[in-house]
PDB file of N, CA and C in Angstrom:
ATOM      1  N   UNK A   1       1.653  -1.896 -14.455  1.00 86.00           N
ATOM      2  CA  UNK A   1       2.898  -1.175 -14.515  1.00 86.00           C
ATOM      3  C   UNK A   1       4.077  -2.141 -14.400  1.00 86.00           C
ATOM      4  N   UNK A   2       3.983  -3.279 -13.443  1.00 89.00           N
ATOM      5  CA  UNK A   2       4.956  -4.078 -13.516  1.00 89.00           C
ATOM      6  C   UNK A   2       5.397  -5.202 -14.473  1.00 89.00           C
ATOM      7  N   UNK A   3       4.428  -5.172 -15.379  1.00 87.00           N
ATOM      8  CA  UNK A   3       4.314  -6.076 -16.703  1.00 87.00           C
ATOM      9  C   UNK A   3       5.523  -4.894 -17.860  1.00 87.00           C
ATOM     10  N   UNK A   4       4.524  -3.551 -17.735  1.00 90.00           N
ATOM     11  CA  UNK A   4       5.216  -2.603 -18.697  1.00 90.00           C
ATOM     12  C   UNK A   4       7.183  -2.922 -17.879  1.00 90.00           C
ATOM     13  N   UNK A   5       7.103  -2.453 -17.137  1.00 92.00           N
ATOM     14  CA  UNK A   5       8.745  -2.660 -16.182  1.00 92.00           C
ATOM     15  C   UNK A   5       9.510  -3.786 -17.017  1.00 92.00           C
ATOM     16  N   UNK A   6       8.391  -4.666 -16.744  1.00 94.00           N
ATOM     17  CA  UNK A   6       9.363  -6.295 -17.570  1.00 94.00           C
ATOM     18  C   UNK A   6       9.580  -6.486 -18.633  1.00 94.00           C
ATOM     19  N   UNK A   7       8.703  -6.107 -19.550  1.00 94.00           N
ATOM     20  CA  UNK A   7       8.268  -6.407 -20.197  1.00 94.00           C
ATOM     21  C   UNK A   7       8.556  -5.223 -21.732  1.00 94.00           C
ATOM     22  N   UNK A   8       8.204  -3.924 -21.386  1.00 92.00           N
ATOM     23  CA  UNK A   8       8.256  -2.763 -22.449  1.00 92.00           C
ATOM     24  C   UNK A   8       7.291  -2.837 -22.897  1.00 92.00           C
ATOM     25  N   UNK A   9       6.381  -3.569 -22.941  1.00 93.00           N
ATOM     26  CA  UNK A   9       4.905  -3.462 -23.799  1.00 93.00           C
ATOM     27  C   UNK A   9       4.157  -2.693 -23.658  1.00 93.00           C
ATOM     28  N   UNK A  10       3.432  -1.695 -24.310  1.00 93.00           N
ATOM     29  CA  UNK A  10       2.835  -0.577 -24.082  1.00 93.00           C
ATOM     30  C   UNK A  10       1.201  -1.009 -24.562  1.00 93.00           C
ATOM     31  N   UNK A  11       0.207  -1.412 -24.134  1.00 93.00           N
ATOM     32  CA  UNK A  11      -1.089  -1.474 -24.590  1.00 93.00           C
ATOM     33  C   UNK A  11      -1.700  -0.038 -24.007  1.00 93.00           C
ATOM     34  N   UNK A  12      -3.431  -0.054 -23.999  1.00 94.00           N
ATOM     35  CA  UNK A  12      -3.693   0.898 -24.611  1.00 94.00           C
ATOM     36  C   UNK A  12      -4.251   1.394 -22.553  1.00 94.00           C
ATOM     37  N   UNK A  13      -4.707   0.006 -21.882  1.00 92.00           N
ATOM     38  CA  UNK A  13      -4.408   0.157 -20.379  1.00 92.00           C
ATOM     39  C   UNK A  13      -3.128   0.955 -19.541  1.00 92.00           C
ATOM     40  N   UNK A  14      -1.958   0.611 -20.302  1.00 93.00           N
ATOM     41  CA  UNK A  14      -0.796   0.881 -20.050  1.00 93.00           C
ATOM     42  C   UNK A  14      -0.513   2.556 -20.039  1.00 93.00           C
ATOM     43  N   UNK A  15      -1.366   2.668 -21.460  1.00 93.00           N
ATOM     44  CA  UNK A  15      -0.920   4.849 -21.925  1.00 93.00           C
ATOM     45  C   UNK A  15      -2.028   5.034 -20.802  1.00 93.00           C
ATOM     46  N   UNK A  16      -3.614   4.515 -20.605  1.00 95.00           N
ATOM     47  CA  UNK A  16      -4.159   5.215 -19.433  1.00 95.00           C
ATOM     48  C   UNK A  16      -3.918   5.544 -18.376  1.00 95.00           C
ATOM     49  N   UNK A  17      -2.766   4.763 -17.373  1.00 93.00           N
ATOM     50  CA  UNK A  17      -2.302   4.594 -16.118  1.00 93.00           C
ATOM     51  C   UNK A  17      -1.489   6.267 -16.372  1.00 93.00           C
ATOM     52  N   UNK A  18      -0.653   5.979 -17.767  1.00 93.00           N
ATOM     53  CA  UNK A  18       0.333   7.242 -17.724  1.00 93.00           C
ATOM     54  C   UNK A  18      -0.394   8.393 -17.818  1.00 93.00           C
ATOM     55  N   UNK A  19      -1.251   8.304 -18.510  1.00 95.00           N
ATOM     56  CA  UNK A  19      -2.175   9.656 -18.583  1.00 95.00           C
ATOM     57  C   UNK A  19      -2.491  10.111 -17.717  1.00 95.00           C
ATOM     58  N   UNK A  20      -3.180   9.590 -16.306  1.00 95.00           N
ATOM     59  CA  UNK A  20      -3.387   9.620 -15.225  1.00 95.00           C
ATOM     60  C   UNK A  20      -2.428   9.643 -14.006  1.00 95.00           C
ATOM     61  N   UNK A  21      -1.275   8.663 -14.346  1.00 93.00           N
ATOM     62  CA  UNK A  21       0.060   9.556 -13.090  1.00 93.00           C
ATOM     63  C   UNK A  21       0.500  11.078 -14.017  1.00 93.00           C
ATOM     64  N   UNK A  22       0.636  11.678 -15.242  1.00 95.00           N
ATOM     65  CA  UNK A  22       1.058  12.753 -15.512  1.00 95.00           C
ATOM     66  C   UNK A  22      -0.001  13.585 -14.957  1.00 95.00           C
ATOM     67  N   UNK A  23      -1.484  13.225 -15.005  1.00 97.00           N
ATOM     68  CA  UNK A  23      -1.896  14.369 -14.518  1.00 97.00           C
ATOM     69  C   UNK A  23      -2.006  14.657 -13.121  1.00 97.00           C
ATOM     70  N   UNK A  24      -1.656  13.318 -12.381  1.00 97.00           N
ATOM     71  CA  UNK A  24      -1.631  13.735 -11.315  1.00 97.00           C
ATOM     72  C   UNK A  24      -0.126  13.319 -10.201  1.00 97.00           C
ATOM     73  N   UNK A  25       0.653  13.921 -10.681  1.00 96.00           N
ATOM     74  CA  UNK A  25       2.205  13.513 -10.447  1.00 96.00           C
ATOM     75  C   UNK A  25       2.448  14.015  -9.039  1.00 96.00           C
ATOM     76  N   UNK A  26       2.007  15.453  -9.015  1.00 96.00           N
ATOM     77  CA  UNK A  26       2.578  15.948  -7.977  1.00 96.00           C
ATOM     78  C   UNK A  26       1.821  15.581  -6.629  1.00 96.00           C
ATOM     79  N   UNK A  27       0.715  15.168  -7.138  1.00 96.00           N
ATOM     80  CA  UNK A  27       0.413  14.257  -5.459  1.00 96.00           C
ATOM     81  C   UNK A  27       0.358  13.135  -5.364  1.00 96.00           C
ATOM     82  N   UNK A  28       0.960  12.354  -6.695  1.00 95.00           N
ATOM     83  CA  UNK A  28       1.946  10.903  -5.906  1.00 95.00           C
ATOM     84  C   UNK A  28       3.102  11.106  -5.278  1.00 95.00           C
ATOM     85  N   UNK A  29       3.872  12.236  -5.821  1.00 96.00           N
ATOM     86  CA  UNK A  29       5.413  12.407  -5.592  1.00 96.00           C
ATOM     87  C   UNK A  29       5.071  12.782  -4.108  1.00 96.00           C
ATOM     88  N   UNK A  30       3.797  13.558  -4.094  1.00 97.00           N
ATOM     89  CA  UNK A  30       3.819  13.988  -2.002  1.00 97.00           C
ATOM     90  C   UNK A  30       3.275  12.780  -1.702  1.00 97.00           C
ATOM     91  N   UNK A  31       2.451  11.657  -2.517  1.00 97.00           N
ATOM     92  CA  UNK A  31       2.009  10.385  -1.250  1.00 97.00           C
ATOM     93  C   UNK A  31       3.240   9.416  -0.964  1.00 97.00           C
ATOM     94  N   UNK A  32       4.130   9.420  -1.980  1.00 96.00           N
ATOM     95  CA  UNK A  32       5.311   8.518  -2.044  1.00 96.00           C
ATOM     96  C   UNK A  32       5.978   8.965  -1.150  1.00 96.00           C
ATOM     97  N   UNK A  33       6.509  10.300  -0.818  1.00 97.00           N
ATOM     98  CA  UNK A  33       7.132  11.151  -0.045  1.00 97.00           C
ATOM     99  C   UNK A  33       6.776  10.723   1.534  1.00 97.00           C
ATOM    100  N   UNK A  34       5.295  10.614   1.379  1.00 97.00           N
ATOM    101  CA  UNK A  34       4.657  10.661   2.862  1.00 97.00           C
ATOM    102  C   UNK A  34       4.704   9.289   3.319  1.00 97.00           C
ATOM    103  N   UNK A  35       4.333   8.009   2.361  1.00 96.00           N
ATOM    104  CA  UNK A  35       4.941   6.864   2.675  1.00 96.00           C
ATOM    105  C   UNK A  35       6.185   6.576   3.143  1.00 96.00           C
ATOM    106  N   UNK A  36       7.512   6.942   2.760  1.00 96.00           N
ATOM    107  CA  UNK A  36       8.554   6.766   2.607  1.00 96.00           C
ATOM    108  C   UNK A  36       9.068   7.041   3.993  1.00 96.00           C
ATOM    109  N   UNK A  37       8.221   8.749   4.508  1.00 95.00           N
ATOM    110  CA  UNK A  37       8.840   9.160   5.855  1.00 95.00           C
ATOM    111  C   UNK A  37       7.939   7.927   7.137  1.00 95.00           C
ATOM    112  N   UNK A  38       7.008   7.574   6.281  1.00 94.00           N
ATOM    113  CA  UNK A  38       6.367   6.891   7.298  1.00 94.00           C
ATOM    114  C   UNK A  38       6.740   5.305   7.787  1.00 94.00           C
ATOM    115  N   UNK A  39       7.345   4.894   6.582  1.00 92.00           N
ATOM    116  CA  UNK A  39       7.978   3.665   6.248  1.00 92.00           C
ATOM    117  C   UNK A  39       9.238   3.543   7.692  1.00 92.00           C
ATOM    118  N   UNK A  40      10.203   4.594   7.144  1.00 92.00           N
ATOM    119  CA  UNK A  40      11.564   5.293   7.574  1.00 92.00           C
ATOM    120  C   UNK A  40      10.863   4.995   9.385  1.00 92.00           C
ATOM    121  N   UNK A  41      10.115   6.037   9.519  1.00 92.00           N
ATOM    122  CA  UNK A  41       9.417   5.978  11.353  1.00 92.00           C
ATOM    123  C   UNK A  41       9.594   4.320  11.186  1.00 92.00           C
ATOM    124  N   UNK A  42       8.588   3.660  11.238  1.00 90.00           N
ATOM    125  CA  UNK A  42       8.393   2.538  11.933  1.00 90.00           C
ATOM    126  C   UNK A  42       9.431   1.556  12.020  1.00 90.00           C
ATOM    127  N   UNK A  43      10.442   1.553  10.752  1.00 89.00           N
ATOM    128  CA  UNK A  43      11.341   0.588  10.685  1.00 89.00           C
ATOM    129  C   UNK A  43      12.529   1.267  12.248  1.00 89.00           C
ATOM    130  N   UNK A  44      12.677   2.482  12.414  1.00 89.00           N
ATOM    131  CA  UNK A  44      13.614   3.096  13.087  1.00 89.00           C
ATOM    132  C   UNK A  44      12.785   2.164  14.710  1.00 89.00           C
ATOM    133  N   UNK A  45      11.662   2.525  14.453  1.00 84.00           N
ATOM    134  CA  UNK A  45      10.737   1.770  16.154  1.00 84.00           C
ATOM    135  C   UNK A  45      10.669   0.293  16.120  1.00 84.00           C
ATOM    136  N   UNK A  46      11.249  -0.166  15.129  1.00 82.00           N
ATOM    137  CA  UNK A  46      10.494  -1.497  14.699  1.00 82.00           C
ATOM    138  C   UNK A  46       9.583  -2.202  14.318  1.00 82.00           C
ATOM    139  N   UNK A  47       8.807  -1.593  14.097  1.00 77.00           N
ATOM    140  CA  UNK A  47       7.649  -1.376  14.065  1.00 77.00           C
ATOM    141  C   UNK A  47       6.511  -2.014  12.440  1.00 77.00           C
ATOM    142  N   UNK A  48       7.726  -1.952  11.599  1.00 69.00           N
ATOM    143  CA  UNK A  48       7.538  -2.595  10.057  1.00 69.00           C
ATOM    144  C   UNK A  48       6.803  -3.720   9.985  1.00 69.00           C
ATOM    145  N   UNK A  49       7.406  -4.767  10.696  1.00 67.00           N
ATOM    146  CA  UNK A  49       7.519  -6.417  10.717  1.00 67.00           C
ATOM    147  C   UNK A  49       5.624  -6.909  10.670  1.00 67.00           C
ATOM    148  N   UNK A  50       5.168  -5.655  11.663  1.00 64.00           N
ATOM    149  CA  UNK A  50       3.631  -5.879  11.148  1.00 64.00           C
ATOM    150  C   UNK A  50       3.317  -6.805  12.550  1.00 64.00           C
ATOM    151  N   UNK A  51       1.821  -7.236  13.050  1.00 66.00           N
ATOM    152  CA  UNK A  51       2.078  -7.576  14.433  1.00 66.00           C
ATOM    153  C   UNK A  51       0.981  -8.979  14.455  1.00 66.00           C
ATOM    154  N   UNK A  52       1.295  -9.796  15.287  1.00 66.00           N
ATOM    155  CA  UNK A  52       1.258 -11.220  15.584  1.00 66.00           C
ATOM    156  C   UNK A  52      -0.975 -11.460  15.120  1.00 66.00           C
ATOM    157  N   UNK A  53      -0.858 -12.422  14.980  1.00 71.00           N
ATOM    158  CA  UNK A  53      -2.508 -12.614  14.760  1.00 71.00           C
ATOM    159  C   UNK A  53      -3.157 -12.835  16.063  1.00 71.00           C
ATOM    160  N   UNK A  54      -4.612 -12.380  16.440  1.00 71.00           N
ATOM    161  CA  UNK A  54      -5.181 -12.892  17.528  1.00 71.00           C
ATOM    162  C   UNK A  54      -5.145 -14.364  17.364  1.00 71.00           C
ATOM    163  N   UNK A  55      -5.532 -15.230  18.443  1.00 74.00           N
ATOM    164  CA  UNK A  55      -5.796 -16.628  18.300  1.00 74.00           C
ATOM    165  C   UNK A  55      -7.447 -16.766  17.617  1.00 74.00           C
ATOM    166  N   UNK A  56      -7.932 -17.822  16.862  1.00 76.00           N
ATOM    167  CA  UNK A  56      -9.513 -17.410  16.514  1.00 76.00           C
ATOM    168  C   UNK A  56     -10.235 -17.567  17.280  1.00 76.00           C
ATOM    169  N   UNK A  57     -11.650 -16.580  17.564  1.00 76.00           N
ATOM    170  CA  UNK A  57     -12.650 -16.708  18.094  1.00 76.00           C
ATOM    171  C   UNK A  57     -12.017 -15.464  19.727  1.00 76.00           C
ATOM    172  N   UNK A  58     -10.500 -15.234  19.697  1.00 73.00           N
ATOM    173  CA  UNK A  58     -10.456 -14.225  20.907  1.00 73.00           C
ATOM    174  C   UNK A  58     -11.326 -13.079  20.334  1.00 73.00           C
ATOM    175  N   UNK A  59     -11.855 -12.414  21.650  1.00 68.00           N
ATOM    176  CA  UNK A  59     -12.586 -11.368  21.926  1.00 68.00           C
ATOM    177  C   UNK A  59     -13.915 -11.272  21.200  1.00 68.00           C
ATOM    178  N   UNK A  60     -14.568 -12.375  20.275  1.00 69.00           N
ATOM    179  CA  UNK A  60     -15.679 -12.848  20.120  1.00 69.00           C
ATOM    180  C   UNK A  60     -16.561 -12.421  21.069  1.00 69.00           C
ATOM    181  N   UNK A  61     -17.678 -12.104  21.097  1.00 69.00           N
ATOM    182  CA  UNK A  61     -19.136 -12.139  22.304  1.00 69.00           C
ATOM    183  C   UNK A  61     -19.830 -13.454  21.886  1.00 69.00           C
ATOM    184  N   UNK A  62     -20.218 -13.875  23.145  1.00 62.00           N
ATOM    185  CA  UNK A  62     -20.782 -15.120  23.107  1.00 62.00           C
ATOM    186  C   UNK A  62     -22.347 -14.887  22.454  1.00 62.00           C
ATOM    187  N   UNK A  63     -23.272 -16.012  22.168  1.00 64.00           N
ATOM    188  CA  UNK A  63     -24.283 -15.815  21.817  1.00 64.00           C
ATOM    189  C   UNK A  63     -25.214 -15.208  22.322  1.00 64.00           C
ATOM    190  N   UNK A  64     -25.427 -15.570  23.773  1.00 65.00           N
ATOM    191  CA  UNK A  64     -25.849 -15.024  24.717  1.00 65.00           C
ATOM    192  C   UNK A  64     -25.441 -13.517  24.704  1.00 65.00           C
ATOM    193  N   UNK A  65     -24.673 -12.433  23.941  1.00 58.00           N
ATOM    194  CA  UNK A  65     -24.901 -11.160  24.711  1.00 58.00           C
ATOM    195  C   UNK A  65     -23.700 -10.902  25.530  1.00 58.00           C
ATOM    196  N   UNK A  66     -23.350 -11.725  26.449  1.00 52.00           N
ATOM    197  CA  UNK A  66     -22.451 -11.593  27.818  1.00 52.00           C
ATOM    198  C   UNK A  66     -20.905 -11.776  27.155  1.00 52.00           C
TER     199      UNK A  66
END
């Protein structure tokens, strides 16, 4: 889709994608919807930015079991 965006080129991959958001529009328009409010939450908490990496090997179990 982002090639078609740049680009205008329509191949035959390109009409399938459309064939497939027309038939199913109205429950992207509610997943986009549901993203969007969900997006909206976290940025308001801060929450977007996404959260720090463990260090490697934390919370690993040793070989032993223990």
């Amino acid at each position: 889709m982002r090639c078609w965006l740049e680009s205008g080129v329509e191949d035959d991959g390109t009409r399938k994608v459309f064939v497939a958001v027309r038939r199913n529009l109205d429950r992207l328009a509610n997943d986009v919807e549901l993203l969007v409010l969900v997006c909206r939450r976290l940025r308001e908490g801060g929450r977007l930015a996404g959260r720090g990496r463990l260090p490697r090997g934390f919370g690993r179990r040793s070989p032993s079991g223990g």
